[in-house]
mmCIF file of C-alpha atoms in Angstrom:
data_model
loop_
_atom_site.group_PDB
_atom_site.id
_atom_site.type_symbol
_atom_site.label_atom_id
_atom_site.label_comp_id
_atom_site.label_asym_id
_atom_site.label_seq_id
_atom_site.Cartn_x
_atom_site.Cartn_y
_atom_site.Cartn_z
ATOM 1 C CA MET A 1274 0.253 -8.287 25.261
ATOM 2 C CA GLY A 1275 3.186 -9.416 23.227
ATOM 3 C CA PHE A 1276 3.956 -9.806 19.795
ATOM 4 C CA HIS A 1277 3.555 -13.312 18.885
ATOM 5 C CA ALA A 1278 -0.325 -13.010 20.397
ATOM 6 C CA TRP A 1279 -0.493 -10.048 17.118
ATOM 7 C CA PRO A 1280 -1.246 -12.623 13.662
ATOM 8 C CA PRO A 1281 -3.139 -15.214 14.518
ATOM 9 C CA THR A 1282 -5.763 -14.036 16.889
ATOM 10 C CA PHE A 1283 -6.351 -10.596 14.690
ATOM 11 C CA PRO A 1284 -8.278 -12.177 11.835
ATOM 12 C CA HIS A 1285 -11.117 -13.710 14.155
ATOM 13 C CA ARG A 1286 -10.951 -10.557 15.922
ATOM 14 C CA VAL A 1287 -12.216 -8.486 13.348
ATOM 15 C CA ALA A 1288 -14.873 -10.772 12.555
ATOM 16 C CA ALA A 1289 -16.095 -10.599 16.063
ATOM 17 C CA ALA A 1290 -15.812 -7.221 15.782
ATOM 18 C CA ALA A 1291 -17.225 -6.633 12.469
ATOM 19 C CA VAL A 1292 -20.397 -8.631 14.084
ATOM 20 C CA SER A 1293 -20.456 -6.514 16.849
ATOM 21 C CA GLU A 1294 -20.881 -3.360 15.074
ATOM 22 C CA ARG A 1295 -23.527 -5.075 13.129
ATOM 23 C CA ALA A 1296 -24.917 -5.699 16.277
ATOM 24 C CA GLY A 1297 22.166 -14.077 -10.972
ATOM 25 C CA PRO A 1298 24.885 -12.776 -7.866
ATOM 26 C CA ASN A 1299 27.535 -11.462 -10.200
ATOM 27 C CA MET A 1300 25.223 -9.786 -12.946
ATOM 28 C CA ARG A 1301 25.165 -5.555 -12.863
ATOM 29 C CA VAL A 1302 21.856 -4.089 -13.572
ATOM 30 C CA SER A 1303 22.092 -2.664 -17.135
ATOM 31 C CA LYS A 1304 20.000 -0.728 -19.006
ATOM 32 C CA SER A 1305 17.956 -2.113 -21.773
ATOM 33 C CA THR A 1306 18.197 -1.123 -25.350
ATOM 34 C CA GLU A 1307 14.466 -2.257 -25.907
ATOM 35 C CA THR A 1308 12.895 0.029 -23.868
ATOM 36 C CA THR A 1309 12.821 3.828 -24.537
ATOM 37 C CA ALA A 1310 11.399 6.906 -21.824
ATOM 38 C CA GLY A 1311 8.809 9.201 -23.044
ATOM 39 C CA GLN A 1312 5.032 9.320 -23.927
ATOM 40 C CA ARG A 1313 3.024 7.660 -26.647
ATOM 41 C CA LEU A 1314 4.620 8.425 -30.062
ATOM 42 C CA ASP A 1315 2.953 7.583 -33.463
ATOM 43 C CA GLY A 1316 0.770 5.529 -31.570
ATOM 44 C CA LYS A 1317 3.228 3.067 -30.243
ATOM 45 C CA ARG A 1318 3.979 2.626 -26.322
ATOM 46 C CA ARG A 1319 7.320 3.039 -25.087
ATOM 47 C CA TRP A 1320 6.769 1.729 -21.748
ATOM 48 C CA GLY A 1321 7.956 -1.705 -21.941
ATOM 49 C CA ARG A 1322 5.980 -4.415 -23.980
ATOM 50 C CA SER A 1323 2.644 -4.917 -23.114
ATOM 51 C CA ARG A 1324 1.697 -8.381 -24.612
ATOM 52 C CA PRO A 1325 4.072 -10.660 -22.951
ATOM 53 C CA VAL A 1326 3.741 -8.953 -19.786
ATOM 54 C CA VAL A 1327 -0.301 -9.285 -20.463
ATOM 55 C CA THR A 1328 0.259 -13.162 -21.127
ATOM 56 C CA ALA A 1329 2.059 -13.838 -18.309
ATOM 57 C CA HIS A 1330 -0.579 -12.157 -16.040
ATOM 58 C CA SER A 1331 -3.107 -14.435 -17.685
ATOM 59 C CA GLU A 1332 -1.242 -17.417 -17.303
ATOM 60 C CA THR A 1333 -0.528 -17.241 -13.715
ATOM 61 C CA CYS A 1334 -4.522 -15.597 -13.200
ATOM 62 C CA GLN A 1335 -5.067 -19.230 -14.721
ATOM 63 C CA ARG A 1336 -2.755 -21.610 -13.135
ATOM 64 C CA ALA A 1337 -4.609 -20.034 -10.089
ATOM 65 C CA GLY A 1338 -7.701 -20.716 -10.637
ATOM 66 C CA GLU A 1339 -8.455 -16.662 -10.682
ATOM 67 C CA SER A 1340 -9.767 -15.641 -14.045
ATOM 68 C CA GLY A 1341 -12.615 -13.585 -12.563
ATOM 69 C CA SER A 1342 -15.400 -15.994 -11.991
ATOM 70 C CA PRO A 1343 -16.230 -17.629 -9.201
ATOM 71 C CA SER A 1344 -14.353 -21.529 -7.993
ATOM 72 C CA SER A 1345 -15.024 -23.736 -5.271
ATOM 73 C CA GLU A 1346 -11.982 -23.124 -4.550
ATOM 74 C CA SER A 1347 -12.526 -18.883 -3.407
ATOM 75 C CA ARG A 1348 -15.704 -20.001 -1.782
ATOM 76 C CA ASP A 1349 -13.794 -21.052 0.655
ATOM 77 C CA THR A 1350 -12.097 -18.943 3.314
ATOM 78 C CA GLY A 1351 -8.382 -20.339 3.888
ATOM 79 C CA LEU A 1352 -8.266 -21.353 0.192
ATOM 80 C CA GLY A 1353 -9.375 -18.160 -0.895
ATOM 81 C CA ASP A 1354 -6.761 -16.309 1.218
ATOM 82 C CA ARG A 1355 -4.216 -18.239 -0.905
ATOM 83 C CA GLY A 1356 -5.744 -17.592 -4.023
ATOM 84 C CA ALA A 1357 -5.890 -13.337 -3.246
ATOM 85 C CA ARG A 1358 -2.221 -14.027 -2.216
ATOM 86 C CA ARG A 1359 -1.381 -15.210 -6.035
ATOM 87 C CA GLN A 1360 -3.501 -13.207 -7.488
ATOM 88 C CA LEU A 1361 -0.825 -10.341 -6.183
ATOM 89 C CA ALA A 1362 1.765 -12.711 -7.080
ATOM 90 C CA GLY A 1363 0.353 -12.648 -10.254
ATOM 91 C CA ALA A 1364 -0.054 -8.637 -9.996
ATOM 92 C CA ARG A 1365 3.932 -8.486 -9.380
ATOM 93 C CA THR A 1366 4.887 -10.586 -12.364
ATOM 94 C CA ALA A 1367 2.946 -9.165 -14.501
ATOM 95 C CA ILE A 1368 3.721 -5.137 -14.055
ATOM 96 C CA GLU A 1369 7.451 -5.697 -13.531
ATOM 97 C CA PRO A 1370 8.535 -5.860 -17.565
ATOM 98 C CA VAL A 1371 6.884 -2.322 -17.221
ATOM 99 C CA LEU A 1372 8.019 -1.040 -13.922
ATOM 100 C CA ARG A 1373 11.825 -1.852 -14.833
ATOM 101 C CA ALA A 1374 11.446 -0.570 -18.530
ATOM 102 C CA ALA A 1375 10.324 2.683 -16.589
ATOM 103 C CA VAL A 1376 13.405 2.341 -14.084
ATOM 104 C CA ASN A 1377 15.646 1.478 -17.102
ATOM 105 C CA SER A 1378 14.675 5.321 -18.298
ATOM 106 C CA LEU A 1379 15.785 6.769 -15.400
ATOM 107 C CA ALA A 1380 19.670 8.410 -15.705
ATOM 108 C CA GLU A 1381 22.489 7.531 -13.268
ATOM 109 C CA PRO A 1382 22.289 6.915 -10.392
ATOM 110 C CA LEU A 1383 18.167 7.534 -10.281
ATOM 111 C CA ASP A 1384 17.735 4.164 -11.940
ATOM 112 C CA ARG A 1385 20.000 2.304 -9.238
ATOM 113 C CA MET A 1386 18.191 4.263 -6.148
ATOM 114 C CA ALA A 1387 14.278 2.942 -7.914
ATOM 115 C CA SER A 1388 16.205 -0.687 -8.690
ATOM 116 C CA TYR A 1389 17.247 -0.697 -4.771
ATOM 117 C CA HIS A 1390 14.147 0.284 -3.644
ATOM 118 C CA PHE A 1391 12.367 -2.174 -5.599
ATOM 119 C CA GLY A 1392 14.714 -4.429 -4.483
ATOM 120 C CA TRP A 1393 15.850 -5.751 -7.883
ATOM 121 C CA CYS A 1394 19.885 -4.959 -7.090
ATOM 122 C CA ASP A 1395 21.994 -3.798 -4.411
ATOM 123 C CA GLU A 1396 23.237 -0.158 -3.379
ATOM 124 C CA HIS A 1397 25.969 -0.546 -6.013
ATOM 125 C CA GLY A 1398 23.738 -2.230 -9.057
ATOM 126 C CA THR A 1399 24.667 -5.757 -8.321
ATOM 127 C CA ALA A 1400 21.600 -7.786 -9.163
ATOM 128 C CA ILE A 1401 19.909 -9.728 -6.398
ATOM 129 C CA GLU A 1402 16.503 -11.239 -5.698
ATOM 130 C CA GLY A 1403 15.694 -8.601 -2.389
ATOM 131 C CA LYS A 1404 12.152 -8.747 -1.143
ATOM 132 C CA GLN A 1405 9.303 -6.630 -2.401
ATOM 133 C CA GLY A 1406 6.523 -4.742 -1.712
ATOM 134 C CA LYS A 1407 3.137 -6.877 -1.700
ATOM 135 C CA ALA A 1408 1.393 -5.579 -5.081
ATOM 136 C CA LEU A 1409 -1.895 -4.974 -3.419
ATOM 137 C CA ARG A 1410 -2.772 -1.744 -5.482
ATOM 138 C CA PRO A 1411 -1.796 -3.436 -8.713
ATOM 139 C CA ALA A 1412 -3.572 -6.940 -8.158
ATOM 140 C CA LEU A 1413 -6.684 -4.495 -7.237
ATOM 141 C CA THR A 1414 -6.734 -3.136 -10.351
ATOM 142 C CA PHE A 1415 -6.678 -6.127 -12.279
ATOM 143 C CA ALA A 1416 -9.752 -7.796 -9.768
ATOM 144 C CA ALA A 1417 -11.673 -4.676 -10.625
ATOM 145 C CA ALA A 1418 -10.942 -4.903 -14.281
ATOM 146 C CA ALA A 1419 -11.429 -8.912 -14.513
ATOM 147 C CA ALA A 1420 -14.883 -7.908 -12.201
ATOM 148 C CA CYS A 1421 -15.739 -5.494 -14.869
ATOM 149 C CA GLY A 1422 -15.356 -8.078 -17.968
ATOM 150 C CA GLU A 1423 -11.746 -7.057 -18.878
ATOM 151 C CA ALA A 1424 -9.240 -9.782 -18.982
ATOM 152 C CA GLY A 1425 -6.338 -7.869 -17.883
ATOM 153 C CA GLU A 1426 -4.237 -6.215 -21.624
ATOM 154 C CA ASN A 1427 -5.407 -2.802 -20.422
ATOM 155 C CA ALA A 1428 -4.974 -2.903 -16.777
ATOM 156 C CA VAL A 1429 -1.158 -3.475 -17.256
ATOM 157 C CA TYR A 1430 -0.266 -0.599 -17.489
ATOM 158 C CA ALA A 1431 -3.102 1.241 -14.821
ATOM 159 C CA ALA A 1432 -1.496 -1.304 -12.516
ATOM 160 C CA ALA A 1433 2.168 -0.741 -13.037
ATOM 161 C CA ALA A 1434 1.383 3.353 -12.287
ATOM 162 C CA VAL A 1435 -0.701 2.985 -9.401
ATOM 163 C CA GLU A 1436 2.448 0.922 -7.959
ATOM 164 C CA LEU A 1437 4.650 3.814 -9.504
ATOM 165 C CA LEU A 1438 3.155 6.274 -7.865
ATOM 166 C CA HIS A 1439 2.236 4.666 -4.022
ATOM 167 C CA ASN A 1440 5.819 3.548 -4.524
ATOM 168 C CA PHE A 1441 6.850 7.514 -4.579
ATOM 169 C CA SER A 1442 5.026 7.829 -1.375
ATOM 170 C CA LEU A 1443 7.240 5.470 0.646
ATOM 171 C CA VAL A 1444 10.509 6.937 -0.533
ATOM 172 C CA HIS A 1445 9.094 10.113 0.694
ATOM 173 C CA ASP A 1446 7.266 8.633 3.857
ATOM 174 C CA ASP A 1447 10.831 6.706 4.825
ATOM 175 C CA VAL A 1448 12.386 10.087 5.031
ATOM 176 C CA MET A 1449 9.897 12.042 6.800
ATOM 177 C CA ASP A 1450 9.359 9.781 9.362
ATOM 178 C CA THR A 1451 13.309 8.842 9.224
ATOM 179 C CA ASP A 1452 12.622 5.348 9.014
ATOM 180 C CA PRO A 1453 15.871 3.732 8.727
ATOM 181 C CA MET A 1454 14.443 0.674 7.559
ATOM 182 C CA ARG A 1455 12.214 -1.276 5.056
ATOM 183 C CA HIS A 1456 11.958 -4.669 3.796
ATOM 184 C CA GLY A 1457 14.713 -5.600 6.448
ATOM 185 C CA ARG A 1458 17.414 -3.678 4.734
ATOM 186 C CA PRO A 1459 18.176 0.393 5.109
ATOM 187 C CA THR A 1460 15.967 2.596 3.127
ATOM 188 C CA VAL A 1461 17.335 4.471 0.128
ATOM 189 C CA TRP A 1462 17.684 7.489 2.232
ATOM 190 C CA ARG A 1463 19.928 6.210 4.358
ATOM 191 C CA ILE A 1464 21.938 5.697 1.421
ATOM 192 C CA TRP A 1465 21.470 7.769 -0.566
ATOM 193 C CA GLY A 1466 20.839 11.059 1.528
ATOM 194 C CA GLU A 1467 17.470 12.654 2.007
ATOM 195 C CA THR A 1468 17.655 15.260 -1.068
ATOM 196 C CA ASN A 1469 18.518 12.462 -2.963
ATOM 197 C CA ALA A 1470 15.770 10.319 -2.120
ATOM 198 C CA THR A 1471 13.343 13.126 -2.015
ATOM 199 C CA LEU A 1472 14.008 13.348 -6.000
ATOM 200 C CA LEU A 1473 14.026 9.925 -6.645
ATOM 201 C CA GLY A 1474 10.407 9.897 -5.382
ATOM 202 C CA ASP A 1475 9.599 12.711 -7.509
ATOM 203 C CA ALA A 1476 10.627 10.730 -10.360
ATOM 204 C CA LEU A 1477 8.920 8.195 -9.773
ATOM 205 C CA GLN A 1478 5.647 9.913 -9.432
ATOM 206 C CA ALA A 1479 6.383 11.419 -12.749
ATOM 207 C CA LEU A 1480 7.177 8.225 -14.198
ATOM 208 C CA ALA A 1481 3.775 7.073 -13.294
ATOM 209 C CA LEU A 1482 2.128 9.430 -15.224
ATOM 210 C CA GLY A 1483 4.105 8.800 -17.844
ATOM 211 C CA VAL A 1484 2.967 5.077 -17.905
ATOM 212 C CA LEU A 1485 -0.294 5.358 -17.387
ATOM 213 C CA SER A 1486 -0.763 8.359 -20.401
ATOM 214 C CA ASP A 1487 1.369 5.792 -22.287
ATOM 215 C CA GLY A 1488 -0.807 2.663 -21.640
ATOM 216 C CA MET A 1489 -4.907 3.865 -20.850
ATOM 217 C CA PRO A 1490 -7.128 3.260 -24.188
ATOM 218 C CA ASP A 1491 -7.283 6.687 -25.560
ATOM 219 C CA GLU A 1492 -11.543 7.207 -24.681
ATOM 220 C CA VAL A 1493 -10.483 6.814 -21.261
ATOM 221 C CA CYS A 1494 -6.990 8.404 -21.135
ATOM 222 C CA ALA A 1495 -7.738 12.031 -20.143
ATOM 223 C CA GLU A 1496 -10.406 10.588 -17.267
ATOM 224 C CA ALA A 1497 -7.279 7.777 -15.856
ATOM 225 C CA VAL A 1498 -4.485 10.608 -15.691
ATOM 226 C CA ILE A 1499 -6.803 13.158 -13.644
ATOM 227 C CA ARG A 1500 -7.879 10.397 -11.404
ATOM 228 C CA LEU A 1501 -4.560 9.281 -10.546
ATOM 229 C CA ALA A 1502 -3.220 13.430 -10.305
ATOM 230 C CA ARG A 1503 -5.826 14.024 -7.867
ATOM 231 C CA ALA A 1504 -5.134 10.690 -5.635
ATOM 232 C CA THR A 1505 -1.688 12.113 -5.812
ATOM 233 C CA VAL A 1506 -3.150 15.475 -4.213
ATOM 234 C CA THR A 1507 -5.332 14.150 -1.719
ATOM 235 C CA LEU A 1508 -2.325 11.094 -0.845
ATOM 236 C CA CYS A 1509 -0.080 14.410 -0.296
ATOM 237 C CA ARG A 1510 -2.740 16.525 1.420
ATOM 238 C CA GLY A 1511 -3.473 13.308 4.048
ATOM 239 C CA GLN A 1512 0.206 12.923 4.420
ATOM 240 C CA TYR A 1513 0.601 16.297 5.645
ATOM 241 C CA GLU A 1514 -2.078 15.488 8.230
ATOM 242 C CA ASP A 1515 0.004 12.499 9.753
ATOM 243 C CA CYS A 1516 2.850 14.948 10.065
ATOM 244 C CA ALA A 1517 0.991 17.878 11.745
ATOM 245 C CA PHE A 1518 -1.087 15.031 13.791
ATOM 246 C CA GLU A 1519 2.815 14.283 15.427
ATOM 247 C CA THR A 1520 3.050 18.297 17.340
ATOM 248 C CA ARG A 1521 -0.958 18.298 17.883
ATOM 249 C CA ALA A 1522 -1.927 17.266 21.646
ATOM 250 C CA THR A 1523 -5.052 15.706 20.134
ATOM 251 C CA VAL A 1524 -6.687 14.083 17.448
ATOM 252 C CA SER A 1525 -9.917 13.301 16.974
ATOM 253 C CA VAL A 1526 -11.279 10.615 15.384
ATOM 254 C CA ASP A 1527 -13.141 11.682 12.831
ATOM 255 C CA GLU A 1528 -10.131 14.257 11.963
ATOM 256 C CA TYR A 1529 -7.522 10.479 11.942
ATOM 257 C CA LEU A 1530 -10.357 9.005 9.457
ATOM 258 C CA ASN A 1531 -10.032 12.040 7.282
ATOM 259 C CA MET A 1532 -6.588 11.958 7.213
ATOM 260 C CA ALA A 1533 -6.321 7.892 6.446
ATOM 261 C CA ALA A 1534 -8.769 8.544 3.635
ATOM 262 C CA GLY A 1535 -6.292 10.612 2.351
ATOM 263 C CA LYS A 1536 -2.962 9.191 2.662
ATOM 264 C CA THR A 1537 -4.087 5.617 1.973
ATOM 265 C CA GLY A 1538 -7.887 5.718 0.540
ATOM 266 C CA ALA A 1539 -6.771 7.609 -1.729
ATOM 267 C CA LEU A 1540 -4.808 5.413 -3.881
ATOM 268 C CA LEU A 1541 -6.708 2.415 -3.598
ATOM 269 C CA GLY A 1542 -9.561 3.958 -4.925
ATOM 270 C CA CYS A 1543 -7.886 4.911 -7.392
ATOM 271 C CA ALA A 1544 -6.663 1.794 -8.313
ATOM 272 C CA CYS A 1545 -9.837 -0.020 -8.632
ATOM 273 C CA ALA A 1546 -11.388 2.965 -10.653
ATOM 274 C CA LEU A 1547 -8.542 2.538 -13.142
ATOM 275 C CA GLY A 1548 -9.463 -1.105 -13.447
ATOM 276 C CA ALA A 1549 -12.660 -0.842 -13.961
ATOM 277 C CA LEU A 1550 -12.151 1.979 -17.041
ATOM 278 C CA CYS A 1551 -9.851 0.062 -18.827
ATOM 279 C CA ALA A 1552 -12.653 -2.407 -18.604
ATOM 280 C CA GLY A 1553 -14.834 0.574 -20.402
ATOM 281 C CA ALA A 1554 -17.148 0.499 -17.479
ATOM 282 C CA ASP A 1555 -19.966 2.984 -16.995
ATOM 283 C CA HIS A 1556 -19.213 6.131 -14.185
ATOM 284 C CA ARG A 1557 -21.308 4.857 -12.115
ATOM 285 C CA VAL A 1558 -19.530 1.273 -11.938
ATOM 286 C CA VAL A 1559 -15.919 3.129 -12.350
ATOM 287 C CA SER A 1560 -17.591 5.224 -8.522
ATOM 288 C CA ALA A 1561 -18.441 2.303 -6.870
ATOM 289 C CA MET A 1562 -15.099 0.466 -7.394
ATOM 290 C CA HIS A 1563 -13.096 3.700 -6.050
ATOM 291 C CA THR A 1564 -15.587 3.975 -3.339
ATOM 292 C CA PHE A 1565 -14.738 0.136 -2.603
ATOM 293 C CA GLY A 1566 -11.264 1.108 -2.983
ATOM 294 C CA ASN A 1567 -11.367 3.958 -0.230
ATOM 295 C CA GLN A 1568 -13.080 2.156 2.562
ATOM 296 C CA LEU A 1569 -10.701 -0.601 1.830
ATOM 297 C CA GLY A 1570 -7.794 1.854 2.136
ATOM 298 C CA LEU A 1571 -9.400 2.567 5.322
ATOM 299 C CA VAL A 1572 -8.902 -1.126 6.463
ATOM 300 C CA PHE A 1573 -5.629 -1.334 5.410
ATOM 301 C CA GLN A 1574 -4.719 1.568 7.222
ATOM 302 C CA LEU A 1575 -5.926 0.285 10.376
ATOM 303 C CA VAL A 1576 -4.405 -2.872 10.106
ATOM 304 C CA ASP A 1577 -1.508 -1.252 9.607
ATOM 305 C CA ASP A 1578 -1.327 1.132 12.381
ATOM 306 C CA ALA A 1579 -2.910 -1.706 15.176
ATOM 307 C CA ILE A 1580 0.221 -4.213 13.238
ATOM 308 C CA ASP A 1581 3.110 -1.263 13.947
ATOM 309 C CA ILE A 1582 2.058 -1.817 17.843
ATOM 310 C CA TRP A 1583 1.569 -5.922 17.800
ATOM 311 C CA GLY A 1584 2.579 -6.916 15.474
ATOM 312 C CA ASP A 1585 6.016 -9.219 14.998
ATOM 313 C CA PRO A 1586 9.189 -7.354 13.463
ATOM 314 C CA ALA A 1587 10.114 -10.544 12.332
ATOM 315 C CA VAL A 1588 7.599 -10.704 10.233
ATOM 316 C CA THR A 1589 6.834 -7.402 8.728
ATOM 317 C CA GLY A 1590 10.446 -6.228 8.639
ATOM 318 C CA LYS A 1591 9.631 -3.145 10.308
ATOM 319 C CA PRO A 1592 11.231 -1.622 13.589
ATOM 320 C CA ALA A 1593 9.107 -2.781 16.605
ATOM 321 C CA HIS A 1594 6.871 -0.227 17.472
ATOM 322 C CA SER A 1595 8.139 2.626 15.136
ATOM 323 C CA ASP A 1596 5.094 4.817 15.199
ATOM 324 C CA LEU A 1597 5.100 4.941 18.867
ATOM 325 C CA LEU A 1598 8.658 5.045 19.380
ATOM 326 C CA HIS A 1599 8.164 8.944 17.207
ATOM 327 C CA ARG A 1600 5.227 10.026 19.377
ATOM 328 C CA LYS A 1601 3.071 9.321 15.818
ATOM 329 C CA GLN A 1602 -1.599 9.978 16.741
ATOM 330 C CA SER A 1603 -2.205 6.354 15.268
ATOM 331 C CA PHE A 1604 -5.846 5.537 15.215
ATOM 332 C CA PRO A 1605 -5.139 3.469 18.406
ATOM 333 C CA VAL A 1606 -3.284 5.433 20.062
ATOM 334 C CA VAL A 1607 -5.855 8.565 19.025
ATOM 335 C CA CYS A 1608 -8.756 5.821 20.437
ATOM 336 C CA ALA A 1609 -6.721 5.532 23.766
ATOM 337 C CA LEU A 1610 -6.233 9.380 24.151
ATOM 338 C CA SER A 1611 -9.501 10.374 24.210
ATOM 339 C CA SER A 1612 -10.477 7.535 26.397
ATOM 340 C CA GLY A 1613 -11.198 8.864 29.350
ATOM 341 C CA THR A 1614 -9.864 6.349 31.087
ATOM 342 C CA ALA A 1615 -6.416 5.724 33.882
ATOM 343 C CA PRO A 1616 -4.063 4.115 31.403
ATOM 344 C CA GLY A 1617 -5.288 6.787 28.587
ATOM 345 C CA ARG A 1618 -3.869 9.621 30.857
ATOM 346 C CA GLU A 1619 -0.615 8.166 31.647
ATOM 347 C CA LEU A 1620 0.038 7.799 27.548
ATOM 348 C CA ALA A 1621 -1.305 11.134 27.395
ATOM 349 C CA ARG A 1622 1.407 12.196 29.928
ATOM 350 C CA MET A 1623 4.384 9.894 28.156
ATOM 351 C CA TYR A 1624 3.506 11.786 24.643
ATOM 352 C CA ALA A 1625 3.966 15.473 26.314
ATOM 353 C CA SER A 1626 6.895 14.475 28.621
ATOM 354 C CA ARG A 1627 10.209 15.465 27.119
ATOM 355 C CA GLN A 1628 11.750 12.399 28.096
ATOM 356 C CA PRO A 1629 13.261 9.841 25.188
ATOM 357 C CA MET A 1630 10.681 7.506 23.973
ATOM 358 C CA THR A 1631 13.070 3.976 24.649
ATOM 359 C CA ALA A 1632 12.473 1.138 23.369
ATOM 360 C CA ALA A 1633 11.300 0.394 27.261
ATOM 361 C CA ARG A 1634 9.178 2.859 26.950
ATOM 362 C CA ALA A 1635 7.676 2.351 23.784
ATOM 363 C CA ALA A 1636 7.136 -1.123 24.814
ATOM 364 C CA HIS A 1637 4.934 0.211 27.865
ATOM 365 C CA ALA A 1638 2.703 2.476 26.039
ATOM 366 C CA ALA A 1639 1.900 -0.378 23.852
ATOM 367 C CA ASP A 1640 0.270 -1.872 26.956
ATOM 368 C CA LEU A 1641 -1.116 1.339 27.726
ATOM 369 C CA VAL A 1642 -2.800 1.729 24.270
ATOM 370 C CA GLU A 1643 -5.057 -1.823 24.561
ATOM 371 C CA ALA A 1644 -5.760 -1.254 28.573
ATOM 372 C CA ALA A 1645 -7.127 2.407 27.102
ATOM 373 C CA GLY A 1646 -9.306 0.665 24.717
ATOM 374 C CA GLY A 1647 -7.480 1.262 21.551
ATOM 375 C CA ARG A 1648 -6.715 -2.131 20.044
ATOM 376 C CA GLN A 1649 -10.074 -2.969 20.565
ATOM 377 C CA ARG A 1650 -11.589 0.345 18.917
ATOM 378 C CA THR A 1651 -9.654 -0.386 15.833
ATOM 379 C CA LEU A 1652 -11.056 -3.789 15.028
ATOM 380 C CA VAL A 1653 -14.501 -2.693 15.019
ATOM 381 C CA ARG A 1654 -13.491 0.408 13.556
ATOM 382 C CA ALA A 1655 -11.628 -1.877 10.469
ATOM 383 C CA ALA A 1656 -14.302 -3.900 10.653
ATOM 384 C CA THR A 1657 -17.264 -1.635 9.680
ATOM 385 C CA ALA A 1658 -14.711 0.280 6.861
ATOM 386 C CA LEU A 1659 -14.971 -3.392 5.826
ATOM 387 C CA ASP A 1660 -18.457 -3.943 5.426
ATOM 388 C CA ALA A 1661 -18.791 -0.155 3.923
ATOM 389 C CA ALA A 1662 -16.135 -1.630 0.667
ATOM 390 C CA LEU A 1663 -17.493 -5.014 0.676
ATOM 391 C CA GLY A 1664 -21.547 -3.303 0.125
ATOM 392 C CA ALA A 1665 -19.921 -0.884 -2.390
ATOM 393 C CA LEU A 1666 -19.792 -3.237 -4.830
ATOM 394 C CA PRO A 1667 -22.118 -3.628 -7.667
ATOM 395 C CA PRO A 1668 -24.279 -6.612 -7.638
ATOM 396 C CA GLU A 1669 -23.802 -7.131 -11.142
ATOM 397 C CA ILE A 1670 -20.424 -7.784 -11.247
ATOM 398 C CA ASP A 1671 -18.017 -10.724 -10.106
ATOM 399 C CA ALA A 1672 -16.589 -9.675 -7.060
ATOM 400 C CA THR A 1673 -14.883 -13.004 -6.098
ATOM 401 C CA ASP A 1674 -11.366 -11.915 -6.577
ATOM 402 C CA LEU A 1675 -12.464 -8.431 -5.337
ATOM 403 C CA THR A 1676 -13.972 -10.257 -1.867
ATOM 404 C CA ALA A 1677 -10.743 -12.348 -1.742
ATOM 405 C CA LEU A 1678 -8.383 -9.316 -1.484
ATOM 406 C CA ALA A 1679 -9.735 -7.465 1.004
ATOM 407 C CA GLN A 1680 -10.220 -10.211 3.424
ATOM 408 C CA LEU A 1681 -6.706 -10.664 2.963
ATOM 409 C CA VAL A 1682 -5.956 -6.666 3.765
ATOM 410 C CA ALA A 1683 -8.457 -7.147 6.669
ATOM 411 C CA ASN A 1684 -6.559 -10.225 7.838
ATOM 412 C CA ARG A 1685 -2.883 -9.941 6.925
ATOM 413 C CA ASP A 1686 -0.338 -9.979 9.506
ATOM 414 C CA ARG A 1687 2.585 -7.778 8.025
#
């Protein structure tokens, strides 16, 4: 099936599968004299200024009608989707001053490399308005905090920290997968080389821990840092397994799901748990939020795998069939290879062949994956994980914003 069929059909297929399963151009980026790198000193925050950031987020959410209380807008499916997208925009606006302050603390050229990666400048340091990421993880942190009664002030640094850690993984992932493009332009390693890109990723990870420790309430700071550190280790384990799968002849469905729980679920779970911690939630609620995010991460990964095969490159900004070109064993591929069908066996021969995986062969491989049932099984498993995520939310919290974000994750096309 062609690329054009993916965006309009996938949201409806997820729902059906769920039922089945239950059944300034000349300015240059410069250092700010008002920000200083380092940890919290004498009770003062050193990563940006919290009050303007929180105000920006709060005003954005209020304009969007997303203060955490149910509204007639969010109860409607279509309007709820737009509300979720405004949550993403509000989160991005809220954390940007903290992100810029953290990036500005890096030495040249790491600061310029990071600014380029975040879409703030070109490779020469000239300021631009580039395409940026979805900001899903910080939006989940804010939404989890709001669900537990926190207006946003304490959540801004946690939200920025998870976004920094996420981008650490993206920079490294681009190197490991040798992906040449991200958001429609060359990846960091293509411009500065693999070694320097790896160093930038390391720096972003360190910044994440610094920002988190600097901004969390004192009474939960230690637990927050431990959670982020453990999420990092789990994420790295998942990434290792994902890379290792490329050299294995077979990967089981359970092995893949365990990998995805680490590679993607760990940080989404951490993002939600940190939001609950910022709100002073008890251990039971924090744990439930982590489970919600972890399961939502599985939804995200499965949808991502499907988009890679059947998504529109003009929408995703990624090369067509990137996973198939690299012979990666994504979830649809794993399902197809284990299907016992004729298309699945032909796909196995293609993956085992030493013949180069050209664009034409990758397109044929995509057809084989679908014919072997890989697409439908992915939809069903994503719907199951979405049900598990929503079912983990404590009944006493206002989960409107979290639910809207979860639905957006399941129904996205990029």
